[in-house]
Coordinates of C-alpha atoms in Angstrom, one line a residue:
Chain A
M1 CA 0.0 0.0 0.0
I2 CA 2.5 2.6 1.2
S3 CA 5.1 1.6 -1.4
K4 CA 2.7 2.2 -4.2
T5 CA 1.8 5.6 -2.8
L6 CA 5.5 6.4 -2.6
T7 CA 6.1 5.2 -6.2
L8 CA 3.3 7.5 -7.3
L9 CA 4.6 10.4 -5.2
R10 CA 8.1 10.0 -6.5
K11 CA 6.9 10.0 -10.1
E12 CA 4.7 13.1 -9.5
L13 CA 7.7 15.0 -8.0
I14 CA 10.1 14.0 -10.8
D15 CA 7.5 14.8 -13.5
A16 CA 6.7 18.2 -11.8
S17 CA 10.3 19.2 -11.3
R18 CA 10.9 18.8 -15.0
D19 CA 7.8 20.9 -15.9
K20 CA 9.1 24.4 -16.3
R21 CA 5.7 25.9 -16.1
S22 CA 5.0 24.4 -12.7
V23 CA 8.4 25.2 -11.3
L24 CA 8.6 28.8 -12.6
A25 CA 5.2 29.7 -11.4
G26 CA 6.2 29.1 -7.8
L27 CA 9.7 30.6 -8.3
Y28 CA 8.5 33.8 -9.8
Y29 CA 6.1 34.5 -7.0
A30 CA 8.4 33.4 -4.1
I31 CA 11.3 35.4 -5.4
G32 CA 9.5 38.4 -6.9
T33 CA 6.9 39.2 -4.2
P34 CA 9.3 39.9 -1.3
L35 CA 11.4 42.1 -3.5
I36 CA 8.4 44.0 -4.9
M37 CA 7.0 44.4 -1.4
C38 CA 10.4 45.8 -0.1
G39 CA 10.6 48.1 -3.0
L40 CA 7.0 49.3 -2.3
F41 CA 7.7 49.8 1.4
M42 CA 10.8 51.8 0.6
V43 CA 9.0 54.1 -1.7
L44 CA 6.1 54.4 0.8
I45 CA 8.4 55.2 3.7
N46 CA 10.2 57.8 1.7
Q47 CA 6.9 59.4 0.8
L48 CA 5.5 59.4 4.3
S49 CA 8.4 60.4 6.3
S50 CA 9.7 64.0 6.6
P51 CA 13.4 64.4 5.7
D52 CA 15.7 65.1 8.6
D53 CA 16.5 68.5 7.2
L54 CA 13.4 70.2 6.0
P55 CA 14.2 73.0 3.6
I56 CA 11.4 75.6 3.3
K57 CA 11.3 79.1 1.9
I58 CA 10.9 81.8 4.5
T59 CA 9.8 85.2 3.3
N60 CA 10.8 88.1 5.5
A61 CA 13.2 85.9 7.5
D62 CA 15.2 88.9 8.7
T63 CA 12.3 90.3 10.6
A64 CA 12.1 87.2 12.9
P65 CA 15.7 86.1 13.5
D66 CA 14.8 84.4 16.8
L67 CA 12.0 82.3 15.1
V68 CA 14.3 81.3 12.2
R69 CA 17.0 80.2 14.7
Y70 CA 14.4 78.2 16.6
L71 CA 13.2 76.5 13.5
G72 CA 16.8 75.9 12.5
Q73 CA 17.3 74.0 15.8
K74 CA 14.4 71.7 14.7
G75 CA 16.0 71.0 11.4
I76 CA 13.8 73.4 9.4
N77 CA 15.9 75.7 7.4
N78 CA 15.4 78.7 5.2
D79 CA 16.5 77.6 1.8
T80 CA 15.9 78.1 -1.9
G81 CA 15.4 75.7 -4.7
E82 CA 12.6 73.5 -6.0
Q83 CA 12.3 71.4 -2.8
A84 CA 12.1 74.4 -0.6
E85 CA 9.5 76.2 -2.7
K86 CA 7.0 73.5 -1.9
I87 CA 6.5 74.8 1.7
Q88 CA 6.6 78.5 2.2
L89 CA 6.5 80.4 5.5
I90 CA 5.5 84.0 5.1
I91 CA 6.3 86.2 8.1
S92 CA 4.3 89.3 8.1
D93 CA 6.0 92.7 7.7
D94 CA 4.9 93.9 11.1
Y95 CA 6.1 90.8 12.8
A96 CA 8.9 92.4 14.8
K97 CA 6.6 95.3 15.8
Q98 CA 3.7 93.1 16.9
M99 CA 6.1 90.8 18.9
A100 CA 7.7 93.7 20.6
Q101 CA 4.3 95.0 21.6
G102 CA 3.2 91.7 23.0
K103 CA 0.5 91.2 20.4
S104 CA -0.2 88.3 17.9
A105 CA 2.1 88.3 15.0
E106 CA 1.0 86.7 11.8
V107 CA 2.8 83.9 10.0
I108 CA 1.4 82.1 7.0
I109 CA 2.2 78.6 5.8
V110 CA 1.7 78.2 2.0
A111 CA 1.7 74.6 0.9
D112 CA -0.4 72.0 -0.9
N113 CA -1.9 70.0 1.9
S114 CA -3.4 67.4 -0.4
E115 CA 0.1 66.2 -1.4
E116 CA 0.7 63.2 0.7
Q117 CA 4.4 63.5 0.6
L118 CA 4.2 67.0 2.2
Q119 CA 1.7 66.3 4.9
K120 CA 4.1 65.1 7.4
S121 CA 6.5 68.0 6.7
I122 CA 3.7 70.5 7.0
R123 CA 2.6 69.0 10.3
R124 CA 6.1 69.2 11.5
L125 CA 6.4 72.9 10.7
Q126 CA 3.0 73.6 12.3
L127 CA 4.1 71.8 15.5
A128 CA 7.4 73.7 15.6
L129 CA 5.5 77.0 15.2
Q130 CA 3.0 76.1 17.9
N131 CA 5.8 75.1 20.3
Y132 CA 7.6 78.4 19.6
S133 CA 4.3 80.3 20.2
M134 CA 3.7 78.5 23.5
E135 CA 7.2 79.3 24.6
M136 CA 6.8 82.9 23.7
G137 CA 3.5 83.0 25.5
S138 CA 4.9 81.5 28.7
L139 CA 7.7 84.1 28.6
R140 CA 5.2 86.9 28.3
L141 CA 3.2 85.6 31.2
L142 CA 6.3 85.2 33.3
A143 CA 7.3 88.8 32.5
R144 CA 3.9 89.9 33.9
G145 CA 4.4 87.8 37.0
I146 CA 1.9 85.1 36.1
D147 CA 2.5 81.4 36.3
P148 CA 2.2 80.1 32.7
R149 CA 0.5 76.9 34.1
V150 CA -2.6 79.1 34.6
L151 CA -3.2 78.8 30.9
R152 CA -2.8 75.0 30.9
P153 CA -5.6 73.7 33.1
L154 CA -5.2 70.3 31.5
Q155 CA -2.0 68.5 31.1
V156 CA -2.6 65.7 28.6
E157 CA -0.1 63.0 28.4
L158 CA -0.3 60.0 26.2
H159 CA 1.3 56.8 27.3
D160 CA 1.5 54.9 24.1
Q161 CA 1.3 51.2 24.9
A162 CA 1.8 50.1 21.3
T163 CA 5.1 48.3 21.1
Q164 CA 7.2 49.4 18.2
D165 CA 6.1 46.5 16.2
S166 CA 2.4 46.6 16.8
K167 CA 1.9 49.8 14.9
G168 CA 2.1 49.0 11.2
G169 CA -0.6 46.4 11.3
M170 CA -1.7 47.0 7.8
I171 CA 1.7 46.8 6.3
M172 CA 2.5 43.7 8.3
G173 CA -0.8 42.2 7.3
I174 CA 0.2 42.6 3.7
A175 CA 3.7 41.2 4.2
I176 CA 2.3 38.1 6.0
F177 CA -0.4 37.7 3.5
T178 CA 2.1 37.5 0.6
M179 CA 3.9 34.7 2.5
L180 CA 0.8 32.7 3.3
Y181 CA -0.6 33.1 -0.2
S182 CA 2.5 31.6 -1.7
V183 CA 1.2 28.2 -0.8
F184 CA -1.7 28.8 -3.0
I185 CA 0.4 30.1 -5.9
S186 CA 3.3 27.7 -5.8
G187 CA 1.4 24.5 -6.2
M188 CA -1.3 25.7 -8.5
N189 CA 0.3 24.8 -11.8
L190 CA 1.3 21.4 -10.6
A191 CA -2.2 20.8 -9.3
I192 CA -3.7 21.6 -12.7
D193 CA -1.0 19.6 -14.5
T194 CA -1.4 16.5 -12.4
S195 CA -5.2 16.5 -12.6
A196 CA -6.8 18.2 -15.6
G197 CA -3.5 17.9 -17.5
E198 CA -3.2 14.2 -16.7
R199 CA -6.6 13.6 -18.1
E200 CA -6.0 15.7 -21.1
R201 CA -2.9 13.7 -21.9
N202 CA -4.9 10.5 -21.6
S203 CA -2.7 9.1 -18.9
L204 CA -5.3 9.1 -16.2
G205 CA -7.2 6.2 -17.7
L206 CA -4.0 4.2 -18.0
L207 CA -3.0 5.0 -14.4
L208 CA -6.4 3.9 -13.2
S209 CA -6.0 0.6 -15.2
H210 CA -3.2 -0.3 -12.9
P211 CA -3.7 -2.0 -9.5
V212 CA -3.7 1.2 -7.5
T213 CA -6.6 2.5 -5.4
T214 CA -8.0 6.0 -6.1
G215 CA -7.1 6.7 -2.4
Q216 CA -3.4 6.1 -3.1
L217 CA -3.7 8.2 -6.2
V218 CA -5.3 11.2 -4.4
L219 CA -2.9 10.9 -1.5
S220 CA 0.2 11.0 -3.7
K221 CA -1.1 13.9 -5.8
L222 CA -2.1 15.8 -2.6
L223 CA 1.4 15.2 -1.1
A224 CA 3.2 16.3 -4.3
V225 CA 1.2 19.5 -4.6
T226 CA 1.6 20.2 -0.9
A227 CA 5.3 19.7 -1.2
F228 CA 5.5 22.3 -4.0
A229 CA 3.4 24.7 -2.0
M230 CA 5.6 24.3 1.1
L231 CA 8.7 24.7 -1.1
G232 CA 7.3 28.0 -2.3
L233 CA 6.7 29.0 1.3
V234 CA 10.3 28.1 2.4
L235 CA 11.6 30.1 -0.6
I236 CA 9.6 33.2 0.1
L237 CA 10.6 33.1 3.7
A238 CA 14.2 32.8 2.9
I239 CA 14.1 35.6 0.4
S240 CA 12.1 37.8 2.9
H241 CA 14.6 37.0 5.6
F242 CA 17.3 38.8 3.5
A243 CA 15.1 41.4 1.7
Y244 CA 13.1 42.9 4.6
P245 CA 16.1 44.2 6.6
M246 CA 16.9 46.5 3.7
V247 CA 13.7 48.5 4.3
P248 CA 14.4 51.5 6.5
W249 CA 11.8 50.4 9.1
P250 CA 12.6 52.8 12.0
E251 CA 11.3 55.6 9.9
L252 CA 7.8 54.1 10.3
G253 CA 8.2 53.4 13.9
F254 CA 8.0 49.6 13.7
S255 CA 9.9 46.9 11.9
I256 CA 9.4 43.5 10.3
T257 CA 12.1 41.1 11.0
I258 CA 11.9 37.6 9.7
T259 CA 13.8 35.7 12.4
P260 CA 14.5 32.0 12.0
S261 CA 12.1 31.2 14.8
F262 CA 9.4 33.2 13.0
M263 CA 10.1 31.4 9.8
A264 CA 9.7 28.1 11.6
T265 CA 6.4 29.3 13.1
V266 CA 5.2 30.2 9.6
L267 CA 6.1 26.8 8.2
V268 CA 4.3 24.9 11.0
I269 CA 1.2 27.1 10.8
G270 CA 1.4 27.2 7.0
L271 CA 1.4 23.4 6.5
P272 CA -2.3 22.8 7.0
V273 CA -3.0 25.8 4.7
A274 CA -0.8 24.3 2.1
M275 CA -2.7 21.0 2.3
L276 CA -6.0 22.9 2.0
A277 CA -4.6 24.7 -1.0
A278 CA -3.5 21.5 -2.6
S279 CA -6.8 19.6 -2.1
L280 CA -8.9 22.6 -3.1
Q281 CA -6.9 23.1 -6.3
L282 CA -6.9 19.4 -7.2
F283 CA -10.6 19.2 -6.5
V284 CA -11.4 22.2 -8.8
S285 CA -9.0 21.0 -11.5
F286 CA -10.5 17.5 -11.6
M287 CA -13.9 19.1 -12.1
A288 CA -12.7 21.0 -15.1
K289 CA -12.4 19.2 -18.4
T290 CA -9.3 20.8 -19.7
F291 CA -6.1 22.5 -18.5
K292 CA -7.4 25.9 -19.6
E293 CA -10.8 25.4 -18.0
A294 CA -9.1 24.5 -14.8
Q295 CA -6.9 27.6 -14.9
S296 CA -9.9 29.9 -15.3
Y297 CA -11.9 28.1 -12.5
L298 CA -8.9 28.3 -10.2
T299 CA -8.3 32.0 -10.6
M300 CA -11.8 32.5 -9.5
V301 CA -11.6 30.1 -6.6
M302 CA -8.4 31.5 -5.4
F303 CA -10.2 34.8 -4.5
I304 CA -11.7 33.1 -1.5
P305 CA -8.5 32.6 0.5
L306 CA -7.3 36.0 -0.8
A307 CA -10.4 37.7 0.5
L308 CA -10.2 35.8 3.8
A309 CA -6.6 36.6 4.4
M310 CA -6.8 40.2 3.4
S311 CA -9.9 41.0 5.4
A312 CA -8.1 39.5 8.5
S313 CA -5.5 42.2 8.2
Y314 CA -8.0 45.0 8.6
N315 CA -9.1 46.0 12.1
I316 CA -12.7 46.2 10.9
A317 CA -12.8 42.4 10.2
P318 CA -15.5 40.6 12.1
D319 CA -14.2 38.4 15.0
V320 CA -15.4 35.2 13.4
L321 CA -12.5 35.4 10.9
K322 CA -10.1 34.5 13.7
W323 CA -11.6 31.0 13.8
L324 CA -11.8 30.4 10.0
P325 CA -9.2 28.7 7.8
V326 CA -6.6 31.0 6.2
S327 CA -7.8 34.1 8.0
G328 CA -7.3 32.4 11.3
Q329 CA -3.7 31.6 10.5
Q330 CA -3.2 35.0 9.0
G331 CA -4.4 36.6 12.2
A332 CA -2.3 34.4 14.4
L333 CA 0.9 35.1 12.5
M334 CA 0.1 38.9 12.7
E335 CA -0.1 38.6 16.5
V336 CA 3.2 36.8 16.5
I337 CA 5.0 39.3 14.3
K338 CA 3.7 42.1 16.5
G339 CA 5.5 40.4 19.4
K340 CA 2.3 39.3 21.1
A341 CA 1.5 35.7 22.2
L342 CA 0.2 33.2 19.8
P343 CA -3.6 33.0 20.1
L344 CA -3.5 29.3 20.6
Q345 CA -7.2 28.5 20.9
E346 CA -8.1 30.4 17.8
L347 CA -5.2 28.9 15.9
L348 CA -6.1 25.3 16.9
I349 CA -9.7 25.7 15.8
S350 CA -8.9 27.4 12.5
S351 CA -6.2 24.8 11.8
G352 CA -8.6 22.0 12.7
A353 CA -11.2 23.5 10.4
T354 CA -8.5 23.7 7.7
L355 CA -7.5 20.1 8.0
A356 CA -11.2 19.0 8.2
I357 CA -11.9 20.7 4.9
T358 CA -8.8 19.2 3.4
L359 CA -9.9 15.8 4.5
L360 CA -13.4 16.3 3.1
L361 CA -12.0 17.4 -0.3
A362 CA -9.6 14.5 -0.4
L363 CA -12.4 12.0 0.3
A364 CA -14.6 13.7 -2.4
L365 CA -11.7 13.4 -4.8
T366 CA -11.3 9.7 -4.0
R367 CA -15.0 9.2 -4.9
M368 CA -14.8 11.4 -8.0
L369 CA -12.0 9.4 -9.5
R370 CA -14.2 6.3 -9.3
S371 CA -16.7 8.1 -11.5
E372 CA -16.2 7.4 -15.2
K373 CA -17.6 10.8 -16.0
V374 CA -14.7 12.4 -14.2
V375 CA -12.0 10.0 -15.5
F376 CA -13.0 10.3 -19.2
G377 CA -14.5 13.8 -19.0
L378 CA -17.8 12.5 -20.3
Chain B
M1 CA -8.2 -15.7 -19.3
I2 CA -10.8 -13.0 -19.7
N3 CA -14.5 -13.7 -19.4
V4 CA -17.1 -11.2 -20.3
S5 CA -20.7 -12.1 -19.5
N6 CA -23.9 -10.3 -20.5
I7 CA -22.4 -6.8 -20.2
S8 CA -24.7 -3.9 -21.1
K9 CA -23.6 -0.3 -20.9
K10 CA -25.3 3.0 -21.9
I11 CA -23.2 6.1 -22.5
G12 CA -25.4 9.1 -22.6
K13 CA -28.2 8.0 -24.9
V14 CA -26.2 5.5 -26.8
Q15 CA -26.4 1.8 -26.0
A16 CA -22.7 1.3 -26.3
L17 CA -22.7 -2.4 -25.2
D18 CA -25.7 -4.6 -25.5
D19 CA -25.7 -7.9 -23.7
L20 CA -22.1 -8.6 -24.7
S21 CA -20.6 -12.0 -23.9
F22 CA -17.3 -13.6 -24.9
S23 CA -14.2 -15.1 -23.5
A24 CA -10.5 -14.9 -24.4
E25 CA -8.4 -18.0 -23.6
D26 CA -4.8 -18.3 -22.4
G27 CA -2.3 -19.1 -25.1
M28 CA -4.5 -17.6 -27.7
I29 CA -4.7 -14.3 -29.6
T30 CA -8.3 -13.1 -29.6
G31 CA -9.3 -10.3 -31.9
L32 CA -12.1 -7.9 -31.2
L33 CA -13.1 -6.8 -34.7
G34 CA -15.7 -4.2 -35.4
P35 CA -16.3 -1.0 -37.3
N36 CA -15.6 2.4 -35.8
G37 CA -18.1 3.0 -33.0
A38 CA -19.0 -0.6 -32.5
G39 CA -18.1 -0.4 -28.8
K40 CA -14.6 -2.0 -28.8
T41 CA -12.9 0.6 -26.6
T42 CA -15.9 0.8 -24.3
C43 CA -15.8 -3.0 -24.0
L44 CA -12.1 -2.9 -23.1
R45 CA -12.5 -0.1 -20.6
T46 CA -15.3 -2.1 -18.9
I47 CA -12.9 -5.1 -18.6
F48 CA -10.5 -2.8 -16.8
G49 CA -13.2 -1.5 -14.5
L50 CA -12.8 2.0 -15.7
L51 CA -16.4 2.0 -16.9
K52 CA -19.1 0.3 -14.8
P53 CA -21.5 -1.9 -16.7
D54 CA -25.2 -1.3 -16.2
S55 CA -25.5 -5.1 -16.0
G56 CA -23.3 -8.1 -16.4
N57 CA -19.7 -8.6 -15.3
A58 CA -16.2 -9.1 -16.4
E59 CA -13.8 -11.6 -14.9
I60 CA -10.0 -11.8 -15.1
D61 CA -8.7 -15.2 -14.3
G62 CA -11.9 -15.8 -12.4
I63 CA -11.7 -12.5 -10.4
D64 CA -14.7 -10.2 -10.8
V65 CA -13.4 -6.7 -11.8
A66 CA -16.2 -4.8 -10.2
K67 CA -15.8 -6.6 -6.8
H68 CA -12.0 -6.8 -6.6
P69 CA -10.6 -4.2 -9.0
V70 CA -7.1 -4.1 -7.6
A71 CA -6.6 -7.8 -7.6
A72 CA -8.1 -8.2 -11.1
K73 CA -6.0 -5.3 -12.5
A74 CA -2.8 -6.9 -11.2
K75 CA -3.4 -9.7 -13.7
L76 CA -3.8 -7.3 -16.6
G77 CA -1.5 -5.3 -18.9
L78 CA -3.0 -2.5 -21.0
F79 CA -1.8 -1.0 -24.2
P80 CA -4.2 1.9 -24.4
D81 CA -5.6 4.1 -27.1
P82 CA -4.3 6.9 -26.9
F83 CA -1.0 5.9 -25.4
G84 CA -1.0 8.2 -22.4
L85 CA 2.8 8.8 -22.2
Y86 CA 4.4 11.1 -19.7
E87 CA 6.4 13.3 -22.0
R88 CA 8.8 14.5 -19.3
L89 CA 9.8 10.9 -18.3
T90 CA 12.2 8.7 -20.2
P91 CA 10.9 5.3 -21.4
R92 CA 13.0 3.6 -18.7
E93 CA 11.5 5.7 -16.0
Y94 CA 8.0 5.4 -17.5
I95 CA 8.2 1.6 -17.8
Q96 CA 9.7 1.1 -14.4
Y97 CA 7.1 3.3 -12.8
F98 CA 4.2 1.2 -14.2
A99 CA 6.1 -2.0 -13.3
K100 CA 6.2 -0.9 -9.7
L101 CA 2.6 0.2 -9.8
S102 CA 1.7 -3.3 -11.0
G103 CA 3.3 -4.6 -7.8
M104 CA 6.9 -5.3 -8.6
N105 CA 9.6 -4.3 -6.1
S106 CA 12.3 -1.8 -7.1
S107 CA 15.0 -4.2 -8.1
D108 CA 12.7 -6.5 -10.0
A109 CA 11.1 -3.6 -11.8
K110 CA 14.5 -2.3 -12.8
Q111 CA 15.6 -5.7 -14.2
A112 CA 12.3 -6.3 -16.0
T113 CA 12.5 -2.8 -17.5
A114 CA 16.0 -3.4 -18.8
A115 CA 14.9 -6.8 -20.2
V116 CA 11.8 -5.4 -22.0
L117 CA 13.8 -2.5 -23.4
S118 CA 16.3 -4.7 -25.0
K119 CA 13.7 -7.1 -26.2
L120 CA 11.9 -4.3 -28.1
R121 CA 15.3 -2.9 -29.2
M122 CA 14.7 0.4 -27.4
D123 CA 18.1 0.8 -25.8
D124 CA 19.0 3.8 -28.0
I125 CA 16.0 5.8 -26.8
A126 CA 15.6 4.3 -23.3
D127 CA 17.0 7.4 -21.6
R128 CA 15.6 10.1 -23.8
R129 CA 12.5 11.9 -22.7
C130 CA 9.4 10.8 -24.5
K131 CA 8.7 14.3 -25.8
G132 CA 9.2 14.4 -29.6
F133 CA 9.1 10.6 -30.0
S134 CA 7.9 9.2 -33.3
Q135 CA 4.7 7.2 -33.4
G136 CA 6.7 4.0 -33.6
Q137 CA 8.8 4.9 -30.6
R138 CA 5.7 5.9 -28.7
M139 CA 4.1 2.6 -29.6
K140 CA 7.1 0.6 -28.3
T141 CA 7.1 2.6 -25.1
A142 CA 3.4 1.9 -24.5
L143 CA 3.9 -1.7 -25.4
A144 CA 6.8 -2.2 -23.1
Q145 CA 4.7 -0.7 -20.3
A146 CA 1.9 -3.2 -21.0
I147 CA 4.1 -6.3 -20.8
V148 CA 6.9 -5.4 -18.4
H149 CA 5.3 -7.0 -15.4
Q150 CA 4.5 -10.2 -17.4
P151 CA 0.7 -10.1 -16.8
T152 CA -1.2 -13.3 -17.7
N153 CA -3.6 -11.1 -19.7
I154 CA -2.6 -8.4 -22.2
I155 CA -5.2 -6.1 -23.7
L156 CA -4.4 -3.9 -26.7
D157 CA -6.6 -1.2 -28.0
E158 CA -6.1 -0.6 -31.7
P159 CA -2.4 -1.5 -31.5
T160 CA -1.5 -1.0 -35.1
R161 CA -2.9 2.4 -35.7
G162 CA -0.4 4.7 -37.4
L163 CA 2.5 2.3 -37.4
D164 CA 4.9 1.7 -40.3
V165 CA 5.8 -1.7 -41.5
M166 CA 8.8 -2.2 -39.2
S167 CA 6.9 -1.2 -36.1
T168 CA 4.0 -3.4 -37.1
R169 CA 6.4 -6.3 -37.4
V170 CA 7.8 -5.7 -34.0
L171 CA 4.3 -5.7 -32.6
R172 CA 3.2 -8.8 -34.5
D173 CA 6.3 -10.8 -33.4
L174 CA 5.8 -9.8 -29.9
L175 CA 2.1 -10.8 -29.8
L176 CA 3.0 -14.2 -31.2
D177 CA 5.8 -14.5 -28.7
L178 CA 3.4 -13.8 -25.9
K179 CA 0.9 -16.3 -27.2
H180 CA 3.5 -19.0 -27.3
Q181 CA 4.4 -18.2 -23.7
G182 CA 0.8 -18.9 -22.8
H183 CA -0.5 -15.4 -22.2
C184 CA -4.0 -14.4 -23.1
V185 CA -3.8 -11.7 -25.7
L186 CA -6.9 -9.7 -26.5
F187 CA -6.8 -6.9 -29.0
S188 CA -9.3 -4.7 -30.7
S189 CA -8.9 -3.6 -34.3
H190 CA -10.8 -2.6 -37.4
V191 CA -7.9 -3.7 -39.7
M192 CA -8.8 -7.0 -41.4
Q193 CA -5.3 -7.9 -42.4
E194 CA -4.0 -7.7 -38.9
V195 CA -6.8 -9.8 -37.5
A196 CA -6.6 -12.4 -40.3
A197 CA -2.8 -12.8 -39.8
L198 CA -2.7 -12.9 -36.1
C199 CA -5.9 -14.1 -34.5
D200 CA -6.8 -17.6 -33.4
R201 CA -10.2 -16.4 -32.6
V202 CA -12.2 -13.4 -33.8
I203 CA -15.1 -11.8 -32.1
V204 CA -17.0 -9.7 -34.6
M205 CA -18.7 -6.8 -32.9
A206 CA -21.3 -4.4 -34.2
N207 CA -23.6 -2.0 -32.4
G208 CA -22.4 -3.2 -29.0
K209 CA -23.3 -6.8 -29.7
V210 CA -21.4 -9.9 -30.7
A211 CA -22.2 -10.6 -34.4
A212 CA -20.1 -13.8 -34.6
I213 CA -17.3 -15.7 -32.9
G214 CA -14.9 -18.1 -34.5
S215 CA -11.5 -18.5 -36.1
P216 CA -10.9 -16.5 -39.3
Q217 CA -11.4 -19.7 -41.4
E218 CA -14.6 -20.7 -39.6
L219 CA -16.0 -17.2 -40.2
C220 CA -15.2 -17.5 -43.9
Q221 CA -16.7 -20.9 -44.1
R222 CA -19.8 -19.9 -42.2
T223 CA -20.5 -17.0 -44.6
G224 CA -19.3 -18.8 -47.7
Q225 CA -16.8 -16.0 -48.5
D226 CA -13.1 -16.3 -49.5
S227 CA -11.7 -13.5 -47.5
L228 CA -12.3 -12.4 -43.9
E229 CA -13.2 -9.0 -45.2
E230 CA -16.1 -10.2 -47.2
A231 CA -17.2 -12.5 -44.4
F232 CA -17.0 -9.5 -42.0
I233 CA -19.1 -7.3 -44.2
Q234 CA -21.7 -10.0 -44.5
L235 CA -21.7 -10.6 -40.8
I236 CA -22.3 -7.0 -39.8
G237 CA -24.4 -6.2 -42.8
T238 CA -22.5 -3.0 -43.8
D239 CA -19.1 -2.0 -45.0
E240 CA -19.1 1.3 -43.1
G241 CA -16.1 2.1 -41.0
I242 CA -13.9 -0.7 -42.1
A243 CA -10.2 -0.5 -43.2
A244 CA -9.0 -3.2 -45.5

């Protein structure tokens, strides 16, 4: 019994490893995705973060030397050039006079607030100006013999409990999703080739004419596709391990580090998902009559895990997703990468559900292959 | 020995097999002769348990295919139509794979594969991938697959289609060889010459039924014709779908 399954499995793996289409599909995704993600994050970070030295154009700078000096200490410098033109600070002509008289002096920020790249820089300038204003106000009160605290009845302090890593949930969600989804991509071509392809090449009938049970056949195909799926996962983890450190995470206030222990966790948690992916893809492909038909069915079916995993990375996701296949694993891995404890109960249930669906699909496949309609595509 | 009793099978709306009964003995070549669409392939697939008959049953060496499919299939070798080659495997890998699936252990399968490869004079192509093989090379690979595990019963579906003279000879010699070794050889064909030259017994099929059974000579005598071709046409009542 077992030796025949092994013979079948060995042949599936040899055959698949010689199939360029099957191998490359997994490779492209596993190698390409982390690199594209890293590239995207780098661009994103550059866009969102304000540069250390923020050049702005200050009009009438000589009327407010103290303010300009203060801004300079905060890294905001009076400059010329294209970059500086984007944010302008106009100091009113009567600034010095108003300040000297203890009145409000007008400063105007001119910038395009809809430009995302500028938003952080604008906020930084506003904050600097507010702080300067408060300092000046306090000095004025002191000069009049009043405790500046009179004007601050509330002292608001925020103790941010978010660990560094728990902040970028969305970005982490995407990063983990790309890893988990690799089990769906990497084995897909093999799943089609070994089912719809096998029938299209007329070898399925021949195979079933030999003294093997459909159970052995399904098991070997399932294992072969799972092996490919896991190979894709190993590959994408390895590439991510080297690619993610290149992203300047501290700018975002959190970081994604793919440690060996995290990699091991992903592999263990990903295994049931890989088996589910394999059985689902084989099931759908055997329903289709041709290779092409299988491909188009699968692209549709693959939206389900995509939707599940993606919605799990949003905070608005309903709680039930924690217990479901794919989204449960996605959620658990996100907790882990945020440095929190593994939600064991949820993970066990969602993994159990994953394996149960896999088993059901495998049993259905075993039955299907006994049907002459499926075998000959009647 | 293959025994088919009272098999009926409907595919879609077509009555592909209609109360079909015959047997193929060991040490004999039995030909399943019929025009295109007579139900030959359906019949062979039913013997392999790939199609389930609506009624009746098929037995291989006394084992009911429907009840014990694995045991029955272990006694069969199939040369299918179409061949069903794995283009990315070499003939050696392909033949060895099916030898193991038929129940041989690794070392036996290896030996048997080497033996059958040299028997069919395939050593020059044994380690080339099947992709791009000629029809003759494909035929040999499929044939080697069918006989590598020395099954008692060998079933061939339209074995001579698309073969040149040399390949046909290889096939013919091999079938005679198998017969002399005491195997039961059952093949389907719509080529008269083949059947007349090789078969000890001919089962003439038309519309899913047995039209006549006998040796080529008997069929000629029974119909009073000189050639099997004329006898055949008289037996099935039409010359549609026949190759001379």
